[in-house]
């Protein structure tokens, strides 16, 4: 989750269902469902990690709500983020995607998605993209009570960014990688008062 939700509120909001959520997930039903069921839950497979890397890259400079609303279209145009299929995309596919109003039409991000598919496939000969990303899990996770206490980068996200770039990935800056680590459970940055704190099973509440 990008940190543009900092502007919405700094603590938890009690919903109609009596559950405490951060302000960014308290209003919009799509964001609320995503927060309740997906965000911060472990993603440890190649396909899932590749998709999240790409979507976090597309999110750069935009709101996560925008990406989430467009996710079905992204999945349709990128063959459900199948690395083998996307790795075979050509310049013709790039132009096709640039004409698709249902997704974010950013040429550099589209090309990065193809580049990252090829890098993901290449990693199969060694550690694999999921194992590589998870190898940067820190010894401790933040324990924030307010959004002001949630970092936007860490030593691990900086190191992960450098390693992925070395391996041929694009749009994997330290802030984007921190958001990835939050999204797939490597970190738990749920506020301490949130009903989701500790729900990943990776970190104790």
PDB file of C-alpha atoms in Angstrom:
ATOM      1  CA  UNK A   1       0.000   0.000   0.000  1.00  0.00           C
ATOM      2  CA  UNK A   2       1.364   3.359  -0.962  1.00  0.00           C
ATOM      3  CA  UNK A   3       1.607   5.992   1.720  1.00  0.00           C
ATOM      4  CA  UNK A   4      -0.731   8.507   0.127  1.00  0.00           C
ATOM      5  CA  UNK A   5      -3.237   7.252   2.693  1.00  0.00           C
ATOM      6  CA  UNK A   6      -1.280   9.270   5.250  1.00  0.00           C
ATOM      7  CA  UNK A   7      -3.329  12.248   4.159  1.00  0.00           C
ATOM      8  CA  UNK A   8      -6.624  10.586   5.045  1.00  0.00           C
ATOM      9  CA  UNK A   9      -6.123  10.041   8.753  1.00  0.00           C
ATOM     10  CA  UNK A  10      -3.515   8.937  11.220  1.00  0.00           C
ATOM     11  CA  UNK A  11      -5.230   6.248  13.259  1.00  0.00           C
ATOM     12  CA  UNK A  12      -7.877   3.563  13.172  1.00  0.00           C
ATOM     13  CA  UNK A  13     -11.575   4.036  12.451  1.00  0.00           C
ATOM     14  CA  UNK A  14     -14.231   1.751  13.921  1.00  0.00           C
ATOM     15  CA  UNK A  15     -16.492   0.521  11.131  1.00  0.00           C
ATOM     16  CA  UNK A  16     -20.197  -0.269  11.203  1.00  0.00           C
ATOM     17  CA  UNK A  17     -19.169  -3.881  11.795  1.00  0.00           C
ATOM     18  CA  UNK A  18     -17.291  -2.878  14.936  1.00  0.00           C
ATOM     19  CA  UNK A  19     -13.883  -3.632  13.423  1.00  0.00           C
ATOM     20  CA  UNK A  20     -10.944  -1.217  13.660  1.00  0.00           C
ATOM     21  CA  UNK A  21      -9.272  -0.345  10.366  1.00  0.00           C
ATOM     22  CA  UNK A  22      -6.955   2.422   9.199  1.00  0.00           C
ATOM     23  CA  UNK A  23      -8.744   5.436   7.788  1.00  0.00           C
ATOM     24  CA  UNK A  24      -7.718   4.648   4.203  1.00  0.00           C
ATOM     25  CA  UNK A  25      -9.532   1.304   4.369  1.00  0.00           C
ATOM     26  CA  UNK A  26     -12.578   2.469   6.304  1.00  0.00           C
ATOM     27  CA  UNK A  27     -14.654   4.121   3.594  1.00  0.00           C
ATOM     28  CA  UNK A  28     -14.255   2.712   0.083  1.00  0.00           C
ATOM     29  CA  UNK A  29     -15.678  -0.825  -0.075  1.00  0.00           C
ATOM     30  CA  UNK A  30     -13.058  -2.007  -2.579  1.00  0.00           C
ATOM     31  CA  UNK A  31     -10.203  -0.837  -0.370  1.00  0.00           C
ATOM     32  CA  UNK A  32     -11.908  -2.220   2.735  1.00  0.00           C
ATOM     33  CA  UNK A  33     -12.293  -5.677   1.179  1.00  0.00           C
ATOM     34  CA  UNK A  34      -8.704  -5.593  -0.067  1.00  0.00           C
ATOM     35  CA  UNK A  35      -7.474  -4.616   3.395  1.00  0.00           C
ATOM     36  CA  UNK A  36      -9.570  -7.269   5.134  1.00  0.00           C
ATOM     37  CA  UNK A  37      -8.687 -10.168   2.827  1.00  0.00           C
ATOM     38  CA  UNK A  38      -5.446  -9.516   0.951  1.00  0.00           C
ATOM     39  CA  UNK A  39      -3.138  -6.776   2.135  1.00  0.00           C
ATOM     40  CA  UNK A  40      -0.347  -8.135   4.288  1.00  0.00           C
ATOM     41  CA  UNK A  41      -1.209 -11.788   3.752  1.00  0.00           C
ATOM     42  CA  UNK A  42       1.723 -13.965   2.652  1.00  0.00           C
ATOM     43  CA  UNK A  43       2.315 -14.280  -1.093  1.00  0.00           C
ATOM     44  CA  UNK A  44       5.085 -16.793  -1.679  1.00  0.00           C
ATOM     45  CA  UNK A  45       4.582 -18.119  -5.231  1.00  0.00           C
ATOM     46  CA  UNK A  46       6.301 -16.909  -8.391  1.00  0.00           C
ATOM     47  CA  UNK A  47       3.133 -15.786 -10.137  1.00  0.00           C
ATOM     48  CA  UNK A  48       1.834 -13.879  -7.130  1.00  0.00           C
ATOM     49  CA  UNK A  49       5.107 -12.101  -6.401  1.00  0.00           C
ATOM     50  CA  UNK A  50       5.634 -11.185 -10.071  1.00  0.00           C
ATOM     51  CA  UNK A  51       2.125  -9.724 -10.303  1.00  0.00           C
ATOM     52  CA  UNK A  52       2.586  -7.689  -7.120  1.00  0.00           C
ATOM     53  CA  UNK A  53       5.951  -6.343  -8.283  1.00  0.00           C
ATOM     54  CA  UNK A  54       4.318  -5.174 -11.517  1.00  0.00           C
ATOM     55  CA  UNK A  55       1.249  -3.647  -9.869  1.00  0.00           C
ATOM     56  CA  UNK A  56       3.345  -1.825  -7.269  1.00  0.00           C
ATOM     57  CA  UNK A  57       5.403  -0.467 -10.153  1.00  0.00           C
ATOM     58  CA  UNK A  58       2.279   0.758 -11.939  1.00  0.00           C
ATOM     59  CA  UNK A  59       1.127   2.347  -8.671  1.00  0.00           C
ATOM     60  CA  UNK A  60       4.208   4.565  -8.480  1.00  0.00           C
ATOM     61  CA  UNK A  61       2.950   8.145  -8.533  1.00  0.00           C
ATOM     62  CA  UNK A  62      -0.708   7.067  -8.401  1.00  0.00           C
ATOM     63  CA  UNK A  63      -3.124   5.946  -5.686  1.00  0.00           C
ATOM     64  CA  UNK A  64      -3.473   2.258  -4.871  1.00  0.00           C
ATOM     65  CA  UNK A  65      -7.235   2.611  -5.293  1.00  0.00           C
ATOM     66  CA  UNK A  66      -6.660   3.453  -8.966  1.00  0.00           C
ATOM     67  CA  UNK A  67      -4.574   0.321  -9.484  1.00  0.00           C
ATOM     68  CA  UNK A  68      -6.985  -1.880  -7.559  1.00  0.00           C
ATOM     69  CA  UNK A  69      -9.925  -0.737  -9.676  1.00  0.00           C
ATOM     70  CA  UNK A  70      -7.942  -1.451 -12.826  1.00  0.00           C
ATOM     71  CA  UNK A  71      -6.549  -4.787 -11.630  1.00  0.00           C
ATOM     72  CA  UNK A  72      -9.058  -6.920 -13.577  1.00  0.00           C
ATOM     73  CA  UNK A  73      -8.083  -5.052 -16.754  1.00  0.00           C
ATOM     74  CA  UNK A  74      -4.379  -5.427 -15.977  1.00  0.00           C
ATOM     75  CA  UNK A  75      -4.874  -9.161 -15.531  1.00  0.00           C
ATOM     76  CA  UNK A  76      -6.762  -9.408 -18.812  1.00  0.00           C
ATOM     77  CA  UNK A  77      -4.193  -7.491 -20.843  1.00  0.00           C
ATOM     78  CA  UNK A  78      -1.148  -9.141 -19.253  1.00  0.00           C
ATOM     79  CA  UNK A  79      -2.384 -12.745 -19.587  1.00  0.00           C
ATOM     80  CA  UNK A  80      -3.167 -12.968 -15.857  1.00  0.00           C
ATOM     81  CA  UNK A  81       0.468 -11.963 -15.263  1.00  0.00           C
ATOM     82  CA  UNK A  82       1.809 -15.254 -16.559  1.00  0.00           C
ATOM     83  CA  UNK A  83       5.570 -14.609 -16.723  1.00  0.00           C
ATOM     84  CA  UNK A  84       6.174 -16.907 -19.693  1.00  0.00           C
ATOM     85  CA  UNK A  85       3.477 -15.264 -21.787  1.00  0.00           C
ATOM     86  CA  UNK A  86       4.389 -11.693 -20.898  1.00  0.00           C
ATOM     87  CA  UNK A  87       8.082 -12.420 -21.464  1.00  0.00           C
ATOM     88  CA  UNK A  88       7.243 -13.143 -25.106  1.00  0.00           C
ATOM     89  CA  UNK A  89       5.532  -9.786 -25.687  1.00  0.00           C
ATOM     90  CA  UNK A  90       6.936  -7.721 -28.559  1.00  0.00           C
ATOM     91  CA  UNK A  91       6.889  -4.064 -29.602  1.00  0.00           C
ATOM     92  CA  UNK A  92       3.533  -4.778 -31.232  1.00  0.00           C
ATOM     93  CA  UNK A  93       2.148  -5.824 -27.853  1.00  0.00           C
ATOM     94  CA  UNK A  94       3.518  -2.652 -26.269  1.00  0.00           C
ATOM     95  CA  UNK A  95       1.632  -0.537 -28.816  1.00  0.00           C
ATOM     96  CA  UNK A  96      -1.518  -2.612 -28.237  1.00  0.00           C
ATOM     97  CA  UNK A  97      -1.268  -2.012 -24.507  1.00  0.00           C
ATOM     98  CA  UNK A  98      -0.582   1.691 -24.989  1.00  0.00           C
ATOM     99  CA  UNK A  99      -3.932   1.905 -26.790  1.00  0.00           C
ATOM    100  CA  UNK A 100      -5.819   0.128 -23.984  1.00  0.00           C
ATOM    101  CA  UNK A 101      -7.712   2.768 -21.996  1.00  0.00           C
ATOM    102  CA  UNK A 102      -8.635   0.232 -19.281  1.00  0.00           C
ATOM    103  CA  UNK A 103      -5.088   0.161 -17.874  1.00  0.00           C
ATOM    104  CA  UNK A 104      -2.468   2.746 -16.947  1.00  0.00           C
ATOM    105  CA  UNK A 105      -0.961   3.712 -20.292  1.00  0.00           C
ATOM    106  CA  UNK A 106       2.589   4.446 -19.253  1.00  0.00           C
ATOM    107  CA  UNK A 107       5.108   3.142 -21.785  1.00  0.00           C
ATOM    108  CA  UNK A 108       7.973   2.795 -19.301  1.00  0.00           C
ATOM    109  CA  UNK A 109       5.815   0.846 -16.856  1.00  0.00           C
ATOM    110  CA  UNK A 110       4.431  -1.410 -19.593  1.00  0.00           C
ATOM    111  CA  UNK A 111       7.934  -2.157 -20.852  1.00  0.00           C
ATOM    112  CA  UNK A 112       9.051  -2.754 -17.253  1.00  0.00           C
ATOM    113  CA  UNK A 113       6.305  -5.373 -16.838  1.00  0.00           C
ATOM    114  CA  UNK A 114       7.676  -7.243 -19.853  1.00  0.00           C
ATOM    115  CA  UNK A 115      11.263  -6.776 -18.664  1.00  0.00           C
ATOM    116  CA  UNK A 116      10.321  -8.102 -15.224  1.00  0.00           C
ATOM    117  CA  UNK A 117       8.642 -11.151 -16.741  1.00  0.00           C
ATOM    118  CA  UNK A 118      11.854 -12.020 -18.547  1.00  0.00           C
ATOM    119  CA  UNK A 119      13.895 -11.453 -15.396  1.00  0.00           C
ATOM    120  CA  UNK A 120      11.454 -13.647 -13.442  1.00  0.00           C
ATOM    121  CA  UNK A 121      11.849 -16.477 -15.952  1.00  0.00           C
ATOM    122  CA  UNK A 122      15.653 -16.163 -15.809  1.00  0.00           C
ATOM    123  CA  UNK A 123      15.611 -16.442 -12.015  1.00  0.00           C
ATOM    124  CA  UNK A 124      14.107 -19.938 -12.236  1.00  0.00           C
ATOM    125  CA  UNK A 125      17.574 -21.331 -12.887  1.00  0.00           C
ATOM    126  CA  UNK A 126      18.591 -20.207  -9.424  1.00  0.00           C
ATOM    127  CA  UNK A 127      16.793 -18.899  -6.378  1.00  0.00           C
ATOM    128  CA  UNK A 128      13.466 -17.915  -7.985  1.00  0.00           C
ATOM    129  CA  UNK A 129      11.817 -14.521  -7.647  1.00  0.00           C
ATOM    130  CA  UNK A 130       9.636 -15.384  -4.649  1.00  0.00           C
ATOM    131  CA  UNK A 131      12.469 -16.899  -2.612  1.00  0.00           C
ATOM    132  CA  UNK A 132      14.742 -14.003  -3.580  1.00  0.00           C
ATOM    133  CA  UNK A 133      12.255 -11.368  -2.430  1.00  0.00           C
ATOM    134  CA  UNK A 134      11.476 -13.197   0.802  1.00  0.00           C
ATOM    135  CA  UNK A 135      15.188 -13.566   1.580  1.00  0.00           C
ATOM    136  CA  UNK A 136      15.107  -9.862   2.485  1.00  0.00           C
ATOM    137  CA  UNK A 137      12.665 -10.378   5.363  1.00  0.00           C
ATOM    138  CA  UNK A 138      14.005  -8.429   8.367  1.00  0.00           C
ATOM    139  CA  UNK A 139      14.394  -9.693  11.918  1.00  0.00           C
ATOM    140  CA  UNK A 140      11.808  -7.222  13.202  1.00  0.00           C
ATOM    141  CA  UNK A 141       8.709  -5.517  11.854  1.00  0.00           C
ATOM    142  CA  UNK A 142       7.406  -2.036  12.711  1.00  0.00           C
ATOM    143  CA  UNK A 143       4.823  -1.727  15.477  1.00  0.00           C
ATOM    144  CA  UNK A 144       3.032   1.494  14.515  1.00  0.00           C
ATOM    145  CA  UNK A 145       0.166   3.084  16.380  1.00  0.00           C
ATOM    146  CA  UNK A 146      -0.167   5.888  13.824  1.00  0.00           C
ATOM    147  CA  UNK A 147       0.689   6.280  10.160  1.00  0.00           C
ATOM    148  CA  UNK A 148       3.393   8.758  11.098  1.00  0.00           C
ATOM    149  CA  UNK A 149       5.265   5.814  12.605  1.00  0.00           C
ATOM    150  CA  UNK A 150       5.209   3.716   9.395  1.00  0.00           C
ATOM    151  CA  UNK A 151       8.441   3.965   7.390  1.00  0.00           C
ATOM    152  CA  UNK A 152       8.423   4.270   3.597  1.00  0.00           C
ATOM    153  CA  UNK A 153      11.774   2.541   3.107  1.00  0.00           C
ATOM    154  CA  UNK A 154      14.109   0.334   5.106  1.00  0.00           C
ATOM    155  CA  UNK A 155      17.612  -1.061   4.833  1.00  0.00           C
ATOM    156  CA  UNK A 156      16.028  -4.267   3.522  1.00  0.00           C
ATOM    157  CA  UNK A 157      13.893  -2.561   0.877  1.00  0.00           C
ATOM    158  CA  UNK A 158      16.935  -0.609  -0.317  1.00  0.00           C
ATOM    159  CA  UNK A 159      18.955  -3.833  -0.537  1.00  0.00           C
ATOM    160  CA  UNK A 160      16.109  -5.669  -2.276  1.00  0.00           C
ATOM    161  CA  UNK A 161      15.770  -2.842  -4.785  1.00  0.00           C
ATOM    162  CA  UNK A 162      19.477  -3.010  -5.607  1.00  0.00           C
ATOM    163  CA  UNK A 163      19.434  -6.790  -5.959  1.00  0.00           C
ATOM    164  CA  UNK A 164      16.375  -6.848  -8.221  1.00  0.00           C
ATOM    165  CA  UNK A 165      17.874  -4.132 -10.412  1.00  0.00           C
ATOM    166  CA  UNK A 166      21.076  -6.171 -10.611  1.00  0.00           C
ATOM    167  CA  UNK A 167      18.946  -9.107 -11.748  1.00  0.00           C
ATOM    168  CA  UNK A 168      17.382  -7.051 -14.546  1.00  0.00           C
ATOM    169  CA  UNK A 169      14.158  -5.797 -12.947  1.00  0.00           C
ATOM    170  CA  UNK A 170      12.777  -2.284 -13.493  1.00  0.00           C
ATOM    171  CA  UNK A 171      10.488   0.031 -11.489  1.00  0.00           C
ATOM    172  CA  UNK A 172      11.647  -1.584  -8.264  1.00  0.00           C
ATOM    173  CA  UNK A 173      12.800   1.446  -6.253  1.00  0.00           C
ATOM    174  CA  UNK A 174      13.247   1.243  -2.458  1.00  0.00           C
ATOM    175  CA  UNK A 175       9.861   2.854  -1.667  1.00  0.00           C
ATOM    176  CA  UNK A 176       8.057   0.611  -4.155  1.00  0.00           C
ATOM    177  CA  UNK A 177       9.790  -2.429  -2.702  1.00  0.00           C
ATOM    178  CA  UNK A 178       8.833  -1.401   0.837  1.00  0.00           C
ATOM    179  CA  UNK A 179       5.212  -1.241  -0.298  1.00  0.00           C
ATOM    180  CA  UNK A 180       5.644  -4.697  -1.857  1.00  0.00           C
ATOM    181  CA  UNK A 181       7.057  -6.080   1.389  1.00  0.00           C
ATOM    182  CA  UNK A 182       4.043  -4.692   3.259  1.00  0.00           C
ATOM    183  CA  UNK A 183       1.575  -6.042   0.702  1.00  0.00           C
ATOM    184  CA  UNK A 184       2.870  -9.622   0.606  1.00  0.00           C
ATOM    185  CA  UNK A 185       3.440 -10.124   4.338  1.00  0.00           C
ATOM    186  CA  UNK A 186       7.202  -9.718   4.585  1.00  0.00           C
ATOM    187  CA  UNK A 187       6.470  -6.833   6.939  1.00  0.00           C
ATOM    188  CA  UNK A 188       3.460  -6.221   9.167  1.00  0.00           C
ATOM    189  CA  UNK A 189       2.704  -2.503   9.227  1.00  0.00           C
ATOM    190  CA  UNK A 190      -0.910  -2.883  10.313  1.00  0.00           C
ATOM    191  CA  UNK A 191      -1.562  -0.380  13.073  1.00  0.00           C
ATOM    192  CA  UNK A 192      -1.431  -2.027  16.490  1.00  0.00           C
ATOM    193  CA  UNK A 193      -5.114  -1.282  17.102  1.00  0.00           C
ATOM    194  CA  UNK A 194      -6.249  -2.697  13.740  1.00  0.00           C
ATOM    195  CA  UNK A 195      -8.257  -5.906  13.667  1.00  0.00           C
ATOM    196  CA  UNK A 196      -5.769  -7.193  11.076  1.00  0.00           C
ATOM    197  CA  UNK A 197      -2.631  -6.804  13.181  1.00  0.00           C
ATOM    198  CA  UNK A 198      -0.778 -10.138  13.316  1.00  0.00           C
ATOM    199  CA  UNK A 199      -3.233 -11.842  10.951  1.00  0.00           C
ATOM    200  CA  UNK A 200      -0.570 -12.945   8.455  1.00  0.00           C
ATOM    201  CA  UNK A 201       0.810 -15.617  10.744  1.00  0.00           C
ATOM    202  CA  UNK A 202       4.312 -14.336   9.920  1.00  0.00           C
ATOM    203  CA  UNK A 203       4.579 -11.836  12.762  1.00  0.00           C
ATOM    204  CA  UNK A 204       2.940 -12.025  16.199  1.00  0.00           C
ATOM    205  CA  UNK A 205       0.344  -9.374  16.980  1.00  0.00           C
TER     206      UNK A 205
END
